[in-house]
Coordinates of C-alpha atoms in Angstrom, one line a residue:
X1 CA -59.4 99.0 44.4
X2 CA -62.8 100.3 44.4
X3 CA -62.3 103.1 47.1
X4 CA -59.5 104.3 45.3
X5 CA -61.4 104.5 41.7
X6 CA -64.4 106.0 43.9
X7 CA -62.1 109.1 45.5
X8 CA -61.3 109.4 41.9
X9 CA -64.4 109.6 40.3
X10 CA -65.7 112.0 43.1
X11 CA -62.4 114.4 41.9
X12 CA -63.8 115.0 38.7
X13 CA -67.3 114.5 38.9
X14 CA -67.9 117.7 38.2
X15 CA -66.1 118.0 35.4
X16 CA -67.0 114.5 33.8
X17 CA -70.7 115.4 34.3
X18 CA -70.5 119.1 32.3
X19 CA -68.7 117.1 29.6
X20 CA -72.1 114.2 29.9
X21 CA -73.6 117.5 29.0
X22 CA -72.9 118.0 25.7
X23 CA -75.2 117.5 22.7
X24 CA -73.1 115.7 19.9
X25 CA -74.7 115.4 17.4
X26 CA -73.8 111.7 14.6
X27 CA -72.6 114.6 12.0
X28 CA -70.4 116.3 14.4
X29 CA -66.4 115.4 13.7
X30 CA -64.7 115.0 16.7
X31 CA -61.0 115.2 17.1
X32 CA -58.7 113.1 19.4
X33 CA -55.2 115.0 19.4
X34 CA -52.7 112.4 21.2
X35 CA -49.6 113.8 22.5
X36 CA -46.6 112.1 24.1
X37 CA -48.6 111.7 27.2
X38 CA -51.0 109.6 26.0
X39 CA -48.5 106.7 24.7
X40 CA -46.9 107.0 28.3
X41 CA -49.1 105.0 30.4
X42 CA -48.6 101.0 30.9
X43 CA -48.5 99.1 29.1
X44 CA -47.4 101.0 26.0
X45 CA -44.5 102.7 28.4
X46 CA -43.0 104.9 25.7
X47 CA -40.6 107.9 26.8
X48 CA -42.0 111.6 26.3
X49 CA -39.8 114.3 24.6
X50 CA -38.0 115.0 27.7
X51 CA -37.1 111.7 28.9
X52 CA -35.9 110.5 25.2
X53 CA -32.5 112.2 25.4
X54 CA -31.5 110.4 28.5
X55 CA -32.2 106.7 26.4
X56 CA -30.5 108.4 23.5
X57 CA -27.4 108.6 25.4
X58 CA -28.0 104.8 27.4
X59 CA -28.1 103.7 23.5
X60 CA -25.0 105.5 22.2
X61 CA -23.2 104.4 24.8
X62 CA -23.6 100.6 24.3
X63 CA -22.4 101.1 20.8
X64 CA -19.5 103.2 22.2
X65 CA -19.4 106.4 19.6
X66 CA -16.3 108.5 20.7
X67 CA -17.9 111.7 19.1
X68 CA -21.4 111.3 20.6
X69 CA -19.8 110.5 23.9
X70 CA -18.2 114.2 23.4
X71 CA -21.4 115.5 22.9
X72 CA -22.8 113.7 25.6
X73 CA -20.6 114.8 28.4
X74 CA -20.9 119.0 26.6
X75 CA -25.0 118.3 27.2
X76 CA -24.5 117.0 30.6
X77 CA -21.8 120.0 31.6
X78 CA -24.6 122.6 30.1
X79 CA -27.4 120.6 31.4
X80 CA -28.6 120.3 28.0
X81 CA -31.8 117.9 28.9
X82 CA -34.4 118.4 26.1
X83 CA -33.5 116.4 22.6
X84 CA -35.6 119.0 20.9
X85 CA -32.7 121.6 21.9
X86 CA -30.0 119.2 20.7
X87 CA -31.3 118.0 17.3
X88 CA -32.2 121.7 16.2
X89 CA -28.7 122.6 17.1
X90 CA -27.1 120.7 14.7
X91 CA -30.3 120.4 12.1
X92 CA -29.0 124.0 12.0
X93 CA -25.4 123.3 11.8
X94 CA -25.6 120.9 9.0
X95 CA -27.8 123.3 7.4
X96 CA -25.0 126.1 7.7
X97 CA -22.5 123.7 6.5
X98 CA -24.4 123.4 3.0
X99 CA -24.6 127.2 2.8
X100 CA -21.1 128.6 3.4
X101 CA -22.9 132.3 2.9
X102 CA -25.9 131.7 5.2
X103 CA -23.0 130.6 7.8
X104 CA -20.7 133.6 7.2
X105 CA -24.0 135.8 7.6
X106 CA -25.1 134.0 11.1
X107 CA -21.5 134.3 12.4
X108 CA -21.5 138.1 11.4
X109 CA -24.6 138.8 13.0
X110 CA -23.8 137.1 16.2
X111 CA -20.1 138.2 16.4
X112 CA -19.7 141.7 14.1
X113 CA -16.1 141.7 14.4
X114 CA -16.2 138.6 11.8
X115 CA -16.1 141.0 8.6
X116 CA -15.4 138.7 5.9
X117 CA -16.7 135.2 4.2
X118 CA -13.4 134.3 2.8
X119 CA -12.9 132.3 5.8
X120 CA -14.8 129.2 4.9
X121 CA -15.2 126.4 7.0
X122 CA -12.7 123.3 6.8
X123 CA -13.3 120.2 5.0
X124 CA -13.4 118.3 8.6
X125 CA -15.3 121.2 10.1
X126 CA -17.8 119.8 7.3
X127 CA -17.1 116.3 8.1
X128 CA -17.7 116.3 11.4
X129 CA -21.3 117.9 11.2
X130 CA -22.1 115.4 8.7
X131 CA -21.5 112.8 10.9
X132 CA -22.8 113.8 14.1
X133 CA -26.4 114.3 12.0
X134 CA -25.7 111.0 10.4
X135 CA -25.4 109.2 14.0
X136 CA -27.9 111.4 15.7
X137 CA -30.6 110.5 12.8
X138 CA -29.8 106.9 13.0
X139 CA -29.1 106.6 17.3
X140 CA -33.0 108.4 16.7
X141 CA -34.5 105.9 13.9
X142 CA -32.8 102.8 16.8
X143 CA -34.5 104.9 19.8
X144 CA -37.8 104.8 18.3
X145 CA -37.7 101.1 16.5
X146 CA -38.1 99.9 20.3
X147 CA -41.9 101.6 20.0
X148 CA -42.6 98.7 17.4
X149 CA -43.5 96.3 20.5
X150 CA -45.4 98.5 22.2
X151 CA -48.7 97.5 23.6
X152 CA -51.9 99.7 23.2
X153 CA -52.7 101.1 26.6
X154 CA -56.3 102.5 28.0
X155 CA -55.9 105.5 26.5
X156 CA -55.9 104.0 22.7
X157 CA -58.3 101.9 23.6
X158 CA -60.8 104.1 24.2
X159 CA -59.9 106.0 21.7
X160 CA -60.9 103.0 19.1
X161 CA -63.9 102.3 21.3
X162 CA -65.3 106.1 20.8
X163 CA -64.4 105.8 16.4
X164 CA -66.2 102.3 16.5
X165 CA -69.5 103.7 18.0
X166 CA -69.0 107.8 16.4
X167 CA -68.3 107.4 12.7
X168 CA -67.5 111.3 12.5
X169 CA -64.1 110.4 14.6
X170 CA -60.7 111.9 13.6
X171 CA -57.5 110.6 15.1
X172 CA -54.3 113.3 15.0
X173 CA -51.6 112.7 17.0
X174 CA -47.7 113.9 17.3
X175 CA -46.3 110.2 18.3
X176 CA -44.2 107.9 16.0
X177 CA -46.0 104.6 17.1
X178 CA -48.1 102.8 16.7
X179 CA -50.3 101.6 19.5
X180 CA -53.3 103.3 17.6
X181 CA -52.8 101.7 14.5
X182 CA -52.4 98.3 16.0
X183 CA -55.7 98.8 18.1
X184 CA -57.5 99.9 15.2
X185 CA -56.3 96.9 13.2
X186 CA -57.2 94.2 16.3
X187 CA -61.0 95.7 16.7
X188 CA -61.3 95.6 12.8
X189 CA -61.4 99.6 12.5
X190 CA -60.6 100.7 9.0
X191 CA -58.0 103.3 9.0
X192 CA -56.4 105.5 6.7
X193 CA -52.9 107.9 7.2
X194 CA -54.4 110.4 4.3
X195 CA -51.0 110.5 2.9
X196 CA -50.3 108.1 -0.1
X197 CA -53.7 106.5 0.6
X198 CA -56.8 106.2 -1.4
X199 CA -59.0 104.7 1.6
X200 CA -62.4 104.5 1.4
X201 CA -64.4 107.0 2.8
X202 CA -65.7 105.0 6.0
X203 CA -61.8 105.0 6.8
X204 CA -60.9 106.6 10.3
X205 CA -58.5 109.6 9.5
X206 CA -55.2 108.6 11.8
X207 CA -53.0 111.6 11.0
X208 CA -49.3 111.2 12.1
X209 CA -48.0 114.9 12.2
X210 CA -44.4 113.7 13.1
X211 CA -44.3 110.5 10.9
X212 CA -44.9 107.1 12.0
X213 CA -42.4 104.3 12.5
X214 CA -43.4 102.2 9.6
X215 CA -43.4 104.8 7.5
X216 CA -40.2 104.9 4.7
X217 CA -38.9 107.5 2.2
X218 CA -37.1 107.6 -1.0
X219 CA -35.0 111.0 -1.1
X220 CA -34.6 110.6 -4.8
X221 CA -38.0 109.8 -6.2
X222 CA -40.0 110.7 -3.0
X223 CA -42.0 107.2 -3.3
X224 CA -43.7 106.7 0.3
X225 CA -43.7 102.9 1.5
X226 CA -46.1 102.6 4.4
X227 CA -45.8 98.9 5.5
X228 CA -48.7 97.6 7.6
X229 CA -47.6 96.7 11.9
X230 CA -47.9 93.3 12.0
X231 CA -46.2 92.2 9.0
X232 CA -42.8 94.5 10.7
X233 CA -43.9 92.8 13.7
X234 CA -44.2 89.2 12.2
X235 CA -40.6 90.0 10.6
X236 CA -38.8 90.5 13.7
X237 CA -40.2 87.3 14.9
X238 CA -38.4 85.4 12.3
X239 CA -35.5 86.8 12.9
X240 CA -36.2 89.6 10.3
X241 CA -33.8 92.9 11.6
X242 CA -35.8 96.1 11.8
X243 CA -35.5 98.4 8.8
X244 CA -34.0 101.7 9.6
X245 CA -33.0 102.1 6.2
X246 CA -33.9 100.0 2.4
X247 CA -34.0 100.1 -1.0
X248 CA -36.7 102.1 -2.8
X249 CA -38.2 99.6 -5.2
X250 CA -39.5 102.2 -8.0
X251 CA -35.6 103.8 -8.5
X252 CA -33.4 101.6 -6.4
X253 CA -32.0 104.7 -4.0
X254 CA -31.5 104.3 -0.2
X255 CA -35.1 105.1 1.8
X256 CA -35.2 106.4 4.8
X257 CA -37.6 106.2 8.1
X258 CA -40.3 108.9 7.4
X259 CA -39.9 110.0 11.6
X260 CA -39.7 113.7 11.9
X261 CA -37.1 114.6 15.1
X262 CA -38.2 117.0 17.5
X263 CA -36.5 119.5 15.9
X264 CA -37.7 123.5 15.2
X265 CA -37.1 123.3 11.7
X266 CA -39.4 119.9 10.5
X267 CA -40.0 121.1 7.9
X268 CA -36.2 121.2 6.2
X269 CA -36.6 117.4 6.4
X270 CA -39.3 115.5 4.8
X271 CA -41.6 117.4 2.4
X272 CA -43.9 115.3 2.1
X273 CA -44.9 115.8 5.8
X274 CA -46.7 119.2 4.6
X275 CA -49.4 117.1 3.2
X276 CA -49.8 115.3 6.6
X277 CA -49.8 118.7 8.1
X278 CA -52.5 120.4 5.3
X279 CA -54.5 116.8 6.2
X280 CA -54.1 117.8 10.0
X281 CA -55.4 121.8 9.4
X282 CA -58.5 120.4 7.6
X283 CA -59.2 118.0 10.6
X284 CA -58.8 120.5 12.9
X285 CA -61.0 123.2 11.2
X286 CA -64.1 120.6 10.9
X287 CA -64.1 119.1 13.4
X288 CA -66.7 120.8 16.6
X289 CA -65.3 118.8 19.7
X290 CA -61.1 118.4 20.2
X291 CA -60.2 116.2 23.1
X292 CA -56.6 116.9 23.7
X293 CA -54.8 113.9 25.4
X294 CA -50.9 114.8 27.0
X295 CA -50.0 117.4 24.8
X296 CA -47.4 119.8 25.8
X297 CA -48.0 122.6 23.9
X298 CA -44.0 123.1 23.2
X299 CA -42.6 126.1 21.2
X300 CA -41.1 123.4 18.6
X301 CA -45.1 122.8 17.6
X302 CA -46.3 126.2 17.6
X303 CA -47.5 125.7 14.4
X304 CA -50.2 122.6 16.2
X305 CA -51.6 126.1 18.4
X306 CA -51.8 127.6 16.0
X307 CA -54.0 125.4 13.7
X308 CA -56.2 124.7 16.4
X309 CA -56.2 128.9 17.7
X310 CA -57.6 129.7 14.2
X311 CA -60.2 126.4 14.4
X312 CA -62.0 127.8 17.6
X313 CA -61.2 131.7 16.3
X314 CA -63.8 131.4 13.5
X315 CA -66.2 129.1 15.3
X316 CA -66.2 130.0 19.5
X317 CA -68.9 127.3 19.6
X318 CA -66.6 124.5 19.6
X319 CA -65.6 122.7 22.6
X320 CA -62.6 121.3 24.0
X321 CA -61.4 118.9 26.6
X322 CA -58.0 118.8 27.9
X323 CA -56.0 116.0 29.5
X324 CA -53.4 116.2 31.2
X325 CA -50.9 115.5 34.2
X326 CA -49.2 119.0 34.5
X327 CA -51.9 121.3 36.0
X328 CA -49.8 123.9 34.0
X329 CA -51.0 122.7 30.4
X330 CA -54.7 123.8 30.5
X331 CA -53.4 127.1 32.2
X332 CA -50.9 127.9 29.1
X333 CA -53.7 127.0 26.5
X334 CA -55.7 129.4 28.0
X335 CA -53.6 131.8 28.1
X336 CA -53.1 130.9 24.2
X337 CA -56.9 131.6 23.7
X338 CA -57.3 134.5 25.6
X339 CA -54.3 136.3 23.5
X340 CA -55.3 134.8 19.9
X341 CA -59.1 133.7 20.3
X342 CA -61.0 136.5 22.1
X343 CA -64.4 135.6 20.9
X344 CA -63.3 131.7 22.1
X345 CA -66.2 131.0 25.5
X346 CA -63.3 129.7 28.0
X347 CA -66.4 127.6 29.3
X348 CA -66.1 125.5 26.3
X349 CA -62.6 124.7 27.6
X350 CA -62.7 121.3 29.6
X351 CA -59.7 120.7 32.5
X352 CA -58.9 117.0 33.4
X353 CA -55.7 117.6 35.2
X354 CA -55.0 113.5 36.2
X355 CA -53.6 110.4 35.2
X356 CA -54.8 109.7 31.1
X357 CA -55.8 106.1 31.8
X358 CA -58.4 106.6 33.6
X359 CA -59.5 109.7 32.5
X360 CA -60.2 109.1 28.7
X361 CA -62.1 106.0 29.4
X362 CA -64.5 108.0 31.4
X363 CA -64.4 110.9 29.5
X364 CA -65.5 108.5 26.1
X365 CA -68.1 106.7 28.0
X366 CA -69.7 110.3 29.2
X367 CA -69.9 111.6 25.2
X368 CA -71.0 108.3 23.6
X369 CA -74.8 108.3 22.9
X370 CA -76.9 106.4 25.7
X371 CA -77.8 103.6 23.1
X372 CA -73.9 103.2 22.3
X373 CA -72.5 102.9 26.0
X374 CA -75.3 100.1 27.1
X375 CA -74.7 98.1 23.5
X376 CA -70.9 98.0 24.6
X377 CA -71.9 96.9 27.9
X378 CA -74.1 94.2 26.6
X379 CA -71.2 92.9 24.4
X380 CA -69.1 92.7 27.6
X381 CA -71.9 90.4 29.1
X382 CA -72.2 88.3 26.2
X383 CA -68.4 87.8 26.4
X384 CA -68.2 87.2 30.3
X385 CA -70.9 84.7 29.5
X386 CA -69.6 82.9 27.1

């Protein structure tokens, strides 16, 4: 009700108004980083990292896999709770597998009694590694085909709202789907993912650091097929399955869903994703104002803090707004700054410690220009009236 939105405009009032105070400029870039956090809200309702192992296991379990059942029960013993952890551990052991010495040099450091490499590692040793990657990759690709529904919620909305009225507006974000994309497409927001794009110019950069979900890769040619929502949506409404896998139509090999896991090692996966990630660094070194929506800040992305450490290191002008529900976020990315970006001002630092739905919508009315924010609000009219 209004009492309850009032108590929590008076919260952050404060805050909201500082951020009301600052001078963008039409040439100014301005970065929205979405994390996990921001595609959790209703009605979009997607899982974060930590809550995706636990629907992992709810889906392996209808298709009753004996070895992931194994696995399952081992997590739940060692209270293995984070998929990041899991996938990493055997990204790592298939890795191993390929390289018999790399194995023999691991197992040597970690247990010096184990002098020699003549003991290899059994053809089902092998086996089963491959297929416990094989049915974790694919139990992953099913996981995240559910996002394909997903509805835009306030968050993304605002987001689009802020790139229709700021045409300096970059969009990176860590997710695999793709409310974003769908909201850009319904307000008629031209968009490009950088990567196997030639966009025009006016396009909204939408970098997707992890992959998207209608994003496909061919192993053997590397051909990138980047089909647009709706038709994968329209499919599935005629009874179309959802593609975890096709056929690449330049060479005819298996493709593959272009999703990134959680994993450490991201990179051992997909290399095309460096260019996403080179498109990222650029965005993140030009642009002047970062709002940071439910990002974690994990170890597995240290190389995200990183690119935006060195942004604000060689311009401490630069200002950024942080979003979040854990009141412990904004404290560890200050703690980031003061150990990697001494000349950073931590008064250029913005904390919104709250629910994301209702913060960003405030927050993007508060930086859009006066003229902007009553234009929107005389569109609203004309729609209420008509």
């Amino acid at each position: 009700g209004e009492d309850g939105f009032a108590e929590f405009y008076s919260q952050y009032q404060e805050e909201l108004n500082e951020i009301g105070k600052i001078d963008l400029k039409p040439e100014q870039e301005v970065l929205f980083f979405l994390g996990a956090g921001a595609s959790k809200p209703a009605p979009s309702n997607i899982p974060t990292v930590n809550e995706l192992l636990e629907e992992l296991w709810k889906k392996s379990n209808r298709l009753e896999s004996r070895p992931l059942s194994k696995l399952e029960e081992w997590c739940k013993e060692n209270d293995i709770k984070n998929i990041e952890e899991l996938l990493t551990a055997v990204t790592l052991s298939d890795f191993m597998i390929r390289n018999p010495k790399t194995h023999a040099l691991v197992n040597s450091i970690l247990y010096p009694e184990w002098k020699s490499i003549e003991e290899k590692l059994s053809l089902r040793d092998i086996e089963s590694v491959s297929s416990f990657q094989n049915m974790l990759s694919t139990f992953f690709s099913l996981l995240v085909g559910t996002m394909l529904y997903a509805e835009p919620n306030p968050v993304h909305q605002s987001v689009a709202k802020f790139a229709s009225q700021h045409k300096k507006t970059n969009i990176v974000t860590t997710n695999y789907d793709v409310c974003v994309d769908r909201v850009l497409d319904k307000e008629g927001i031209p968009y490009t993912y950088i990567i196997g794009s030639r966009d025009s110019e006016e396009a909204v950069p939408l970098v997707k650091m992890h992959g998207s979900i209608n994003w496909f890769y061919c192993e053997n040619c590397q051909a990138l097929f980047m089909p647009k929502v709706e038709e994968m949506i329209n499919a599935t409404k005629q009874n179309i399955p959802y593609a975890i896998t096709g056929v690449c139509r330049n060479c005819g090999a298996s493709t593959r869903h272009m999703i990134v896991p959680p994993t450490t090692y991201k990179y051992l996966i997909y290399p095309p994703i460096v260019e996403v990630w080179n498109a990222g660094r650029e965005i993140f070194e030009r642009s002047m104002l970062y709002v940071i929506v439910g990002y974690s800040f994990s170890l597995a992305d240290d190389y995200i803090a990183k690119m935006l450490l060195k942004a604000i290191g060689e311009d401490p002008t630069k200002k950024i707004i942080i979003i979040d529900k854990n009141p412990e976020v904004p404290e560890k990315f200050k703690s980031y700054v003061k150990l990697h970006a001494e000349s950073f001002d931590e008064k250029n630092i913005y904390e919104l410690v709250g629910a994301a739905e209702k913060l960003v919508p405030e927050v993007v009315d508060k930086l859009l220009p006066k003229k902007a924010k009553s234009s929107v609000k005389q569109v609203k009219a004309k729609k209420t009236k008509s």
